[in-house]
Coordinates of C-alpha atoms in Angstrom, one line a residue:
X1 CA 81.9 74.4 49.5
X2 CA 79.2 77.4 49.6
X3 CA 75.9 77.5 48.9
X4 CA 73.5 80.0 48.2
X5 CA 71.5 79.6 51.3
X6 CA 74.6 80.0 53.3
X7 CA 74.3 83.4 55.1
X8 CA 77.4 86.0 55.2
X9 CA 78.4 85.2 58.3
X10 CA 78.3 81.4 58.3
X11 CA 80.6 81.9 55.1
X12 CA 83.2 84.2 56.0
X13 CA 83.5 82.3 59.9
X14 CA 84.3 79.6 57.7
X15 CA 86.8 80.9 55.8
X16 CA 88.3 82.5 58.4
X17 CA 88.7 79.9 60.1
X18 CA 91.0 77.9 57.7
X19 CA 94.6 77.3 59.2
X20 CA 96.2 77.4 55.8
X21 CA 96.5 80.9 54.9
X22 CA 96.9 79.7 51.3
X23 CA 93.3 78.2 51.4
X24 CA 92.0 80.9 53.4
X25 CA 93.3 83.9 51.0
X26 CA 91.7 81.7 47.9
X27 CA 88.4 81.4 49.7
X28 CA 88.0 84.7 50.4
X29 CA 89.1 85.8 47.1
X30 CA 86.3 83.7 45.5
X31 CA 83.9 84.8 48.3
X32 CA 84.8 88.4 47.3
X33 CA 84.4 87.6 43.4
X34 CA 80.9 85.7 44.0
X35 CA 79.4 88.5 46.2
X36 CA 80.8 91.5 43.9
X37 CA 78.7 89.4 40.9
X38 CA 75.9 88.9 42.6
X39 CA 75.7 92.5 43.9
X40 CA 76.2 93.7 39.9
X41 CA 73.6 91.3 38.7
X42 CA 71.1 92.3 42.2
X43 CA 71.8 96.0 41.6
X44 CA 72.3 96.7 37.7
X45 CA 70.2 98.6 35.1
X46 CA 69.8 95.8 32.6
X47 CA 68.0 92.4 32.6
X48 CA 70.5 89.7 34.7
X49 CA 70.8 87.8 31.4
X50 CA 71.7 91.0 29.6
X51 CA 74.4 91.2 32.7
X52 CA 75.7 87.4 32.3
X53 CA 76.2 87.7 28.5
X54 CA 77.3 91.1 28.1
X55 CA 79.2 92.4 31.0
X56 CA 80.2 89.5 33.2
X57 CA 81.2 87.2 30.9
X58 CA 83.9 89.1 29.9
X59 CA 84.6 90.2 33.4
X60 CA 87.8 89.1 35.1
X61 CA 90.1 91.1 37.6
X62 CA 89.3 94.2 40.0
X63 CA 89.5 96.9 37.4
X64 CA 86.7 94.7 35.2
X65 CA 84.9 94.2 38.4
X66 CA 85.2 98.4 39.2
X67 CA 84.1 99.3 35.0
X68 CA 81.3 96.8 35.0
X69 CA 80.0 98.0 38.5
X70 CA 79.9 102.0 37.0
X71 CA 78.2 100.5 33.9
X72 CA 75.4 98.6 35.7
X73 CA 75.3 99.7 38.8
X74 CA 76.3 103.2 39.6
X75 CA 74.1 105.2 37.6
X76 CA 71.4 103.5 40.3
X77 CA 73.0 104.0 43.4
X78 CA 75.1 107.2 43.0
X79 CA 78.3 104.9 44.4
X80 CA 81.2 103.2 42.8
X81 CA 82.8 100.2 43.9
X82 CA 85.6 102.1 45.7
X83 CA 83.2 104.2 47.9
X84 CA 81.8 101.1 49.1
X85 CA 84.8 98.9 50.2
X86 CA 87.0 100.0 53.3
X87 CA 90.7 101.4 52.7
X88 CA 90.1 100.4 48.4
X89 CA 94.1 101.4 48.5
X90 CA 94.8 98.7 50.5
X91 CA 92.1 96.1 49.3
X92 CA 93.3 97.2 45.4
X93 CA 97.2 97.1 46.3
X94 CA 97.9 94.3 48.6
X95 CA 94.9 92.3 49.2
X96 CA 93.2 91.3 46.1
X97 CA 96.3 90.5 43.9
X98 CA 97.7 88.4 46.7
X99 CA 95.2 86.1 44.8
X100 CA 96.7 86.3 41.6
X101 CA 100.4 85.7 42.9
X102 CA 99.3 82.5 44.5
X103 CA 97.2 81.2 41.6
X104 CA 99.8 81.9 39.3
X105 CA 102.5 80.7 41.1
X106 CA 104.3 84.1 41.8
X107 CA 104.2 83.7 45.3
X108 CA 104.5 79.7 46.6
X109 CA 103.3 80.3 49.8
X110 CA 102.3 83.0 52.7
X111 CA 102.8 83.4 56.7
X112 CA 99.8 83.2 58.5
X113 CA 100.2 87.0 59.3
X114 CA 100.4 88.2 56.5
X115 CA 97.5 86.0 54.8
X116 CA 95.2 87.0 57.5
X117 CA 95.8 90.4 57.4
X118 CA 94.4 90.4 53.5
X119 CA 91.9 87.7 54.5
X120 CA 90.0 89.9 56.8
X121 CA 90.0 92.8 54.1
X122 CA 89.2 90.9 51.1
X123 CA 85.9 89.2 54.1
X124 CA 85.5 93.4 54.7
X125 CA 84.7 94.1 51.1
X126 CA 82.7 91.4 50.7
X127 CA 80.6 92.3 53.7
X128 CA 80.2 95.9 53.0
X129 CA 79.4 95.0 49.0
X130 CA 76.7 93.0 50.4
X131 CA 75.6 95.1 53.4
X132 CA 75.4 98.1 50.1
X133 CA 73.2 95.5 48.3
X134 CA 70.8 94.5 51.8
X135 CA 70.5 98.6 52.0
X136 CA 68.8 98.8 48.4
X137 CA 66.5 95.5 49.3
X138 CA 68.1 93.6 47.2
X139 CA 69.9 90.4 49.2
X140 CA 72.8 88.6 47.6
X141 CA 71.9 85.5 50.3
X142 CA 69.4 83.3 49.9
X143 CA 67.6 83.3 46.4
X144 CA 68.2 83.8 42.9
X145 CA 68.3 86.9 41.0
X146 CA 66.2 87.2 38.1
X147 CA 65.1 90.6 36.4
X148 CA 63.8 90.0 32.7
X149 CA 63.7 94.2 31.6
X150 CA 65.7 96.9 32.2
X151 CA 65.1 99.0 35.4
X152 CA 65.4 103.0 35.9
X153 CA 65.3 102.6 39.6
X154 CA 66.0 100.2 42.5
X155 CA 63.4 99.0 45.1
X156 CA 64.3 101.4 48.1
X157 CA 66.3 103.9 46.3
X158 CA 65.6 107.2 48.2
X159 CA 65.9 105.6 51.7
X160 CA 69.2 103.8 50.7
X161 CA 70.5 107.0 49.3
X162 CA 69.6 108.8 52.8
X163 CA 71.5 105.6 54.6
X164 CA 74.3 105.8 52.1
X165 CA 74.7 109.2 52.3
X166 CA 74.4 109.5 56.3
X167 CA 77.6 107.0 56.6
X168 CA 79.6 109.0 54.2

């Protein structure tokens, strides 16, 4: 359904555009997921396969997503994941775990309203997780991310931090 080379907006115009809000809250769920990985494996202090086998393996939910984002990438960028996404009360209380009521059957179905609303701020997070990433120079579109050592420092840092910190 996505690939790789697909660039952020091409994805999330896509998703967006689903008329089943079902389908549409799913997609952007896993949309969220996949960018919040690739950001942690772009922007972490270990090597990526360090990252794979040790933090994301394990990694399921928001609150694994938040602890393996301090771990990794943090200590880098001097921001957690809840500084980065818009309204994290919202995003953490109604939007992401509309996606585990309808994968696990708590919830059958949704009104279009109610879907979208959710559906535009799970697309939000994912654009601003990714946007964060872009800052450091480190894309989540369009290649693979490799790093074979351990890093003390990003590519960019000092004038990321200046960006970062003149938005806050």
């Amino acid at each position: 359904m996505f690939l790789v080379h697909d660039t952020l907006e091409e994805r999330q115009e896509k998703i967006a555009s689903y008329d089943d809000p079902f389908v549409a809250v799913l997609l952007a769920a896993a949309d969220f997921e996949w960018t919040v990985r690739r950001a942690i494996l772009a922007l972490g202090i270990s090597a990526t396969k360090e990252i794979k086998e040790d933090v994301l393996s394990r990694c399921s939910g928001l609150d694994k997503y938040k602890d393996a984002w301090k771990k990794e990438v943090e200590p880098l960028t001097g921001k957690g994941l809840s500084e980065i996404i818009p309204d994290w009360r919202y995003f953490k209380e109604n939007a992401y775990p509309l996606r585990n009521r309808l994968v696990h059957g708590i919830e059958g179905s949704v009104t279009s309203q109610y879907a979208q609303e959710r559906v535009k701020a799970l697309l939000s997070a994912s654009k601003a997780v990714a946007e964060f990433a872009d800052s450091f120079g480190e894309p989540l579109y369009g290649r693979r991310i490799v790093r074979l050592k351990r890093r003390a420092k990003l590519r960019g840092s000092s004038s990321a931090k200046k960006k970062q910190e003149s938005r806050s």
